[in-house]
Coordinates of C-alpha atoms in Angstrom, one line a residue:
M269 CA 46.7 17.4 -109.1
E270 CA 47.0 21.2 -108.4
K271 CA 50.3 20.7 -107.3
Y272 CA 51.6 19.1 -110.6
L273 CA 49.4 21.3 -112.7
D274 CA 51.3 24.3 -111.2
K275 CA 54.8 22.9 -112.0
W276 CA 53.7 22.0 -115.6
N277 CA 52.1 25.8 -116.2
G278 CA 55.3 27.4 -114.5
L279 CA 57.5 25.5 -117.3
C280 CA 55.2 26.2 -119.9
Q281 CA 55.3 29.9 -119.2
R282 CA 58.8 29.9 -119.7
P283 CA 60.2 32.0 -122.6
M284 CA 61.5 29.2 -124.7
M285 CA 58.6 27.3 -124.3
E286 CA 56.0 29.7 -125.1
K287 CA 58.1 30.5 -128.5
L288 CA 57.9 27.3 -129.0
S289 CA 54.4 26.9 -128.5
K290 CA 53.9 29.8 -130.9
L291 CA 56.1 28.2 -133.5
T292 CA 54.2 25.0 -133.8
F293 CA 50.9 26.3 -133.7
L294 CA 51.8 28.7 -136.6
L295 CA 53.6 26.4 -138.9
A296 CA 50.8 23.7 -138.5
L297 CA 48.2 26.8 -139.4
W298 CA 50.2 27.8 -142.4
I299 CA 50.1 24.2 -143.6
E300 CA 46.3 24.0 -142.9
L301 CA 45.9 26.9 -144.9
T302 CA 48.3 26.1 -147.6
I303 CA 46.1 23.3 -148.1
V304 CA 42.5 25.1 -148.2
V305 CA 43.9 27.4 -150.8
V306 CA 45.7 25.0 -152.9
E307 CA 42.7 22.8 -153.0
K308 CA 40.4 25.4 -154.2
S309 CA 42.6 25.3 -157.1
E310 CA 42.7 22.8 -159.8
Y311 CA 45.7 21.0 -158.3
V312 CA 45.3 17.8 -156.6
I313 CA 46.8 17.8 -153.2
Q314 CA 49.6 14.8 -152.5
Y315 CA 49.8 12.7 -149.2
E316 CA 46.9 14.7 -147.9
G317 CA 46.6 12.3 -145.1
Q318 CA 50.0 12.9 -144.0
W319 CA 50.1 16.6 -143.8
F320 CA 46.9 16.4 -141.7
R321 CA 48.8 13.8 -139.2
L322 CA 51.9 16.6 -139.2
T323 CA 49.6 19.4 -138.4
F324 CA 48.0 17.0 -135.7
V325 CA 51.3 16.6 -134.2
L326 CA 52.3 19.9 -134.2
F327 CA 48.8 21.4 -133.0
G328 CA 49.6 19.1 -130.3
I329 CA 52.8 19.6 -129.6
S330 CA 51.9 23.5 -129.2
L331 CA 48.7 22.2 -126.8
L332 CA 50.8 20.3 -124.2
I333 CA 53.4 23.3 -123.6
T334 CA 50.7 25.7 -123.3
K335 CA 49.1 26.6 -119.8
H336 CA 45.9 25.5 -119.4
S337 CA 43.4 25.9 -116.7
L338 CA 42.1 22.6 -114.5
R339 CA 39.0 23.1 -116.4
E340 CA 40.5 23.3 -120.0
W341 CA 42.0 20.2 -119.1
I342 CA 38.8 18.5 -118.2
G343 CA 37.2 20.1 -121.1
L344 CA 40.0 18.4 -123.6
F345 CA 39.5 15.3 -122.0
F346 CA 35.9 15.3 -122.7
F347 CA 36.1 16.1 -126.2
A348 CA 39.2 14.1 -126.9
I349 CA 36.8 11.0 -125.8
L350 CA 34.1 12.3 -128.0
G351 CA 37.1 12.3 -131.0
L352 CA 38.1 8.9 -130.0
I353 CA 34.6 7.4 -130.2
S354 CA 34.0 8.9 -133.6
Y355 CA 37.0 7.6 -135.2
K356 CA 36.0 4.2 -133.7
A357 CA 32.6 4.6 -135.1
T358 CA 33.4 5.9 -138.7
G359 CA 37.2 6.2 -139.1
R360 CA 37.0 9.7 -139.2
N361 CA 39.5 11.4 -137.3
E362 CA 38.4 15.3 -138.0
I363 CA 36.5 15.8 -134.5
L364 CA 40.3 14.9 -132.7
R365 CA 42.2 17.3 -135.2
F366 CA 39.6 19.9 -134.8
V367 CA 39.6 19.6 -131.0
V368 CA 43.3 19.7 -130.7
F369 CA 43.5 22.5 -132.8
V370 CA 40.6 24.6 -130.6
W371 CA 42.8 23.8 -127.3
A372 CA 46.2 24.6 -129.0
C373 CA 44.7 28.5 -129.4
Q374 CA 45.0 29.0 -126.0
G375 CA 47.4 31.5 -125.0
K376 CA 47.5 32.8 -128.5
D377 CA 46.5 36.5 -129.8
M378 CA 43.6 34.8 -131.6
R379 CA 42.7 38.5 -133.3
K380 CA 46.3 38.5 -134.7
V381 CA 45.8 34.8 -135.6
L382 CA 42.6 35.8 -137.7
K383 CA 44.2 38.8 -139.5
G384 CA 47.1 36.3 -140.3
T385 CA 44.7 33.9 -141.5
F386 CA 42.9 36.7 -143.4
W387 CA 46.0 37.8 -145.4
Y388 CA 47.4 34.6 -146.1
T389 CA 44.4 33.3 -147.5
L390 CA 44.2 36.2 -149.8
A391 CA 47.6 36.4 -151.0
G392 CA 47.4 32.5 -151.7
C393 CA 44.2 33.2 -153.7
L394 CA 45.8 35.8 -155.3
V395 CA 48.6 33.8 -156.5
I396 CA 46.2 31.3 -157.9
M397 CA 44.5 33.7 -159.9
I398 CA 47.8 35.5 -161.5
L399 CA 48.9 32.0 -162.4
S400 CA 45.6 31.3 -164.2
L401 CA 45.3 34.7 -165.8
F402 CA 48.8 34.6 -167.2
G403 CA 48.2 30.9 -168.3
V404 CA 50.8 29.4 -166.2
Y405 CA 48.3 26.7 -164.2
G406 CA 44.4 26.5 -164.3
K407 CA 41.6 27.9 -166.2
V408 CA 40.2 31.5 -166.2
V409 CA 37.0 30.6 -167.8
L410 CA 35.0 27.4 -167.0
V411 CA 32.6 26.4 -170.0
Q412 CA 30.1 23.6 -169.2
W413 CA 26.7 22.6 -168.1
Y414 CA 25.4 24.5 -165.0
R415 CA 22.2 23.5 -163.0
A416 CA 20.8 26.9 -163.5
G417 CA 21.5 28.0 -166.8
G418 CA 22.4 25.1 -169.2
I419 CA 25.9 25.6 -170.8
E420 CA 27.6 28.7 -170.3
S421 CA 31.2 30.4 -169.6
R422 CA 31.7 31.6 -166.1
Y423 CA 35.1 32.9 -164.7
C424 CA 36.7 30.4 -162.0
F425 CA 40.5 32.2 -162.1
G426 CA 42.0 29.0 -161.3
M427 CA 39.9 27.9 -158.8
G428 CA 38.1 24.8 -160.6
H429 CA 34.7 26.3 -160.5
P430 CA 32.7 29.6 -160.5
N431 CA 31.1 29.1 -157.2
A432 CA 34.4 27.9 -155.7
F433 CA 35.9 31.4 -156.6
H434 CA 32.7 33.2 -155.2
C435 CA 33.0 31.3 -152.0
M436 CA 36.4 32.6 -151.6
I437 CA 35.3 36.1 -151.9
F438 CA 32.7 35.5 -149.9
V439 CA 34.8 33.9 -146.6
L440 CA 37.5 36.6 -147.1
T441 CA 34.4 39.4 -147.1
I442 CA 33.4 38.0 -143.9
L443 CA 36.5 37.3 -142.3
G444 CA 38.2 40.7 -143.2
M445 CA 35.2 42.5 -142.1
Y446 CA 35.3 41.0 -138.5
C447 CA 38.9 41.3 -138.5
Y448 CA 38.5 45.3 -139.4
A449 CA 35.7 46.3 -138.1
D450 CA 36.8 49.3 -136.4
Y451 CA 38.2 50.8 -139.9
L452 CA 35.1 50.2 -141.9
R453 CA 33.6 53.2 -143.2
W454 CA 30.7 54.0 -145.5
Y455 CA 33.1 53.6 -148.8
S456 CA 34.2 50.5 -147.2
Y457 CA 30.6 49.2 -147.6
I458 CA 30.4 50.5 -151.0
L459 CA 33.3 49.2 -152.4
L460 CA 32.3 45.4 -150.8
I461 CA 28.9 45.6 -152.6
G462 CA 30.8 46.7 -156.0
L463 CA 32.9 43.5 -155.6
H464 CA 30.5 41.1 -155.2
I465 CA 28.3 42.6 -158.0
V466 CA 31.0 42.5 -160.4
T467 CA 32.0 39.0 -159.0
F468 CA 28.4 37.7 -159.4
M469 CA 28.5 38.9 -162.9
L470 CA 31.5 36.8 -163.5
T471 CA 30.7 33.8 -161.7
V472 CA 26.4 33.8 -161.6
S473 CA 26.9 32.6 -158.2
R474 CA 23.7 33.4 -156.4
T475 CA 24.6 31.8 -153.0
G476 CA 27.8 33.7 -152.1
F477 CA 26.3 37.0 -153.8
L478 CA 23.1 37.1 -152.1
L479 CA 24.7 35.9 -148.5
A480 CA 27.7 38.4 -149.0
I481 CA 25.4 41.3 -149.3
G482 CA 23.1 40.3 -146.6
T483 CA 25.8 40.2 -144.4
I484 CA 27.2 43.6 -145.4
F485 CA 23.8 45.1 -144.8
L486 CA 23.6 43.2 -141.6
I487 CA 26.7 44.7 -140.4
I488 CA 25.7 48.3 -141.3
L489 CA 22.6 47.6 -139.5
L490 CA 24.5 46.7 -136.2
K491 CA 27.2 49.1 -136.5
G492 CA 24.4 52.0 -137.4
I493 CA 22.4 51.1 -134.6
P494 CA 24.6 50.9 -131.4
F495 CA 21.7 49.7 -129.1
L496 CA 21.5 46.6 -131.2
Q497 CA 25.3 45.7 -130.6
K498 CA 24.2 45.3 -126.7
W499 CA 20.9 44.3 -127.0
K500 CA 20.7 40.8 -125.7
G501 CA 17.7 40.1 -128.2
S502 CA 20.3 40.2 -131.3
F503 CA 22.1 37.2 -129.9
V504 CA 19.0 35.5 -128.9
L505 CA 17.9 35.9 -132.4
G506 CA 20.8 34.3 -133.8
M507 CA 20.6 31.5 -131.4
L508 CA 17.1 30.9 -132.9
L509 CA 18.1 31.2 -136.4
L510 CA 20.7 28.4 -135.7
C511 CA 18.2 26.3 -134.4
V512 CA 15.7 26.8 -137.1
S513 CA 18.3 26.2 -139.4
V514 CA 19.1 22.9 -138.1
M515 CA 15.4 21.8 -138.1
F516 CA 14.9 22.9 -141.5
C517 CA 17.9 20.5 -142.5
V518 CA 15.7 17.9 -140.7
Y519 CA 12.7 18.3 -142.3
C520 CA 14.9 18.5 -145.7
A521 CA 16.5 15.3 -144.7
K522 CA 13.1 13.7 -143.9
Y523 CA 10.9 14.9 -146.9
S524 CA 13.0 16.3 -149.7
I525 CA 11.2 14.4 -152.5
T526 CA 7.9 14.4 -151.0
S527 CA 6.6 18.1 -149.6
P528 CA 5.7 20.1 -152.5
T529 CA 7.1 23.1 -150.8
L530 CA 10.6 22.0 -150.6
M531 CA 10.1 20.9 -154.3
K532 CA 9.4 24.5 -155.0
L533 CA 11.9 26.0 -152.8
D534 CA 14.9 23.3 -154.7
R535 CA 13.8 25.0 -157.8
F536 CA 15.5 28.3 -156.6
L537 CA 18.3 26.2 -154.7
N538 CA 19.2 24.4 -158.0
G539 CA 18.6 21.1 -156.8
R540 CA 20.5 21.0 -153.7
I541 CA 17.8 19.5 -151.7
W542 CA 16.9 16.7 -154.6
G543 CA 20.6 16.3 -154.4
L544 CA 20.3 14.6 -150.7
H545 CA 18.1 12.1 -152.4
D546 CA 20.1 11.8 -155.6
S547 CA 23.4 11.4 -154.4
S548 CA 23.7 7.8 -154.5
M549 CA 21.6 4.6 -154.7
R550 CA 21.5 4.5 -150.7
H551 CA 20.2 8.5 -150.9
D552 CA 23.1 9.7 -148.9
G553 CA 22.0 12.7 -146.8
M554 CA 18.2 11.5 -146.1
L555 CA 17.7 10.9 -142.7
N556 CA 17.9 7.2 -142.6
T557 CA 21.3 7.4 -143.3
W558 CA 21.6 9.4 -140.3
H559 CA 23.1 7.6 -137.2
L560 CA 24.0 8.3 -133.5
W561 CA 28.0 8.0 -134.5
S562 CA 27.4 7.8 -138.1
D563 CA 29.2 5.0 -139.8
P564 CA 32.2 4.5 -142.1
T565 CA 30.1 4.3 -145.2
N566 CA 28.6 7.8 -145.0
I567 CA 31.2 8.9 -147.2
K568 CA 29.3 11.2 -149.9
Y569 CA 29.6 14.7 -150.8
F570 CA 26.6 16.9 -151.3
D571 CA 26.0 20.4 -151.1
M572 CA 23.8 20.9 -147.8
G573 CA 26.4 21.7 -145.4
M574 CA 24.3 21.5 -142.4
V575 CA 23.1 18.2 -143.4
R576 CA 26.3 17.2 -143.8
I577 CA 27.3 17.4 -140.4
F578 CA 24.7 15.0 -139.0
Y579 CA 25.4 12.7 -141.8
W580 CA 29.2 12.7 -141.6
Y581 CA 29.7 12.5 -138.2
G582 CA 26.4 11.4 -136.4
I583 CA 23.7 13.0 -134.4
I584 CA 25.4 13.0 -131.1
P585 CA 28.7 14.8 -132.3
G586 CA 26.3 16.9 -134.4
A587 CA 24.4 18.0 -131.6
I588 CA 27.4 18.5 -129.3
Y589 CA 28.3 21.1 -132.5
I590 CA 25.1 22.9 -132.6
L591 CA 25.2 23.4 -128.7
A592 CA 29.0 24.6 -128.8
Q593 CA 27.7 27.2 -131.1
L594 CA 24.7 28.3 -128.9
R595 CA 27.3 28.5 -126.2
L596 CA 29.7 30.4 -128.2
L597 CA 26.9 33.1 -129.0
W598 CA 26.1 33.2 -125.3
A599 CA 30.0 34.1 -124.6
A600 CA 29.8 36.5 -127.5
M601 CA 26.8 38.1 -126.1
K602 CA 28.5 38.7 -122.7
K603 CA 31.3 40.8 -124.5
S604 CA 28.7 42.2 -127.1
D605 CA 30.7 41.0 -129.9
Y606 CA 28.5 41.7 -132.6
M607 CA 30.7 41.1 -135.3
L608 CA 30.7 37.7 -134.2
L609 CA 27.1 37.6 -134.1
A610 CA 26.7 38.7 -137.9
L611 CA 29.5 36.3 -139.2
M612 CA 28.0 33.0 -137.3
I613 CA 24.4 34.1 -138.9
S614 CA 26.4 34.7 -142.3
I615 CA 27.7 30.8 -141.8
T616 CA 24.8 29.4 -140.5
F617 CA 22.8 30.4 -143.8
Y618 CA 25.4 29.6 -146.2
S619 CA 25.7 26.0 -144.6
L620 CA 22.1 25.3 -145.3
I621 CA 23.0 25.3 -149.0
E622 CA 26.7 25.0 -149.1
A623 CA 29.4 23.0 -147.6
H624 CA 32.6 25.0 -147.6
F625 CA 32.6 25.5 -143.7
V626 CA 32.1 21.5 -143.3
S627 CA 34.9 19.5 -144.4
V628 CA 38.2 17.9 -143.3
Y629 CA 40.1 21.3 -143.5
L630 CA 40.0 22.9 -140.2
G631 CA 41.6 26.3 -142.1
R632 CA 37.9 26.3 -143.9
N633 CA 35.7 26.5 -140.8
Y634 CA 36.4 29.8 -138.9
I635 CA 33.9 29.1 -136.0
L636 CA 36.7 26.7 -134.8
F637 CA 38.8 29.9 -134.6
F638 CA 36.4 31.6 -132.4
F639 CA 35.8 28.2 -130.4
G640 CA 39.8 28.9 -129.8
M641 CA 39.2 32.6 -128.9
Y642 CA 36.4 32.3 -126.4
L643 CA 37.1 28.5 -125.1
S644 CA 37.4 29.5 -121.3
D645 CA 34.4 31.7 -121.5
M646 CA 32.3 28.8 -122.9
L647 CA 33.8 26.3 -120.6
P648 CA 31.6 25.8 -117.4
S649 CA 33.2 27.2 -114.1
I650 CA 34.8 24.7 -111.7
G651 CA 36.1 27.4 -109.2
G652 CA 38.7 26.7 -107.4
K653 CA 42.6 27.9 -108.2
Y654 CA 43.0 26.8 -111.6
A655 CA 39.5 27.8 -113.0
E656 CA 41.1 31.3 -114.7
S657 CA 41.0 31.9 -118.1
T658 CA 44.3 31.2 -120.2
S659 CA 43.2 32.6 -123.5
V660 CA 44.3 35.7 -125.0
V661 CA 41.3 37.7 -127.3

């Protein structure tokens, strides 16, 4: 085994193969990010499934011609089996697509990839906004009935819905702060807070506003107190928050209409918890619609992203995904990556009440990028010649 792996890795390290691996990876990523941006507009993407098949093949080519350690191949085999079981049970191929993407990240400079993702997404959002402002495509203002305030006029700038617009501002904020953490100064935080205040005035999107402001202040706290950056307790607290969030979602899925406490909380959340019960005649999202490997009929959309993980993909894949996030936080703790801690806490809370990060679009879920960045640190060591890391952080 080691003999053949040695030969293949030697072939993969040739300059032409490395360039081809990076080219196919970037091409697939650009397509995925384009789909993410366009999906936020009013345009309906044609042949979406075919685009996903194309990116799957491109990421697959990049994966195969990239140097991998033996434990990375073993890990790929395990998660590919998980994806195949999920596909057989549900007809959904997202897990397979996500796994291939994560392994294709190996050998890439993921910090550059994340910065490229930030600028590409920002440019795409600006194009949509400009097109709407000049009356070329998309509405600037959306007048309709909103759960929180009745019939109102709120700004969406071509992105279909005010919440979608504020969502993109939110995700660009947290990704940008991670990518350029070393350049953040006191005035950077003031500008970001001001940006979200103005955005809130235009969209009245409380979720994006509160979580963005909370993330900014969390990063101010972590950067202002260096002790917290390396203190293991900070990362352990992040792990506990993730576990508590999962338990909260299980509780909501079980008692969404019978718990007086949840009903009071749901008034603040604009009916998101009730939406689990009211989304269909089957009450999709409620605990009785969860299965070990999900079900082909579990296709409904609702706001609570954390619940959607278990409803769409099944209890077993959902649990493995949460465990992988805990392992990622553990790996980040060993490298004192406190900005990743802040980003994951932010995504965890956002996913409680919104589902932007839980979708068929891998370009939305930044946690997948960090799985790729920290893959070799997350996989258990098997020792031997081919246990070394091949990732580029």
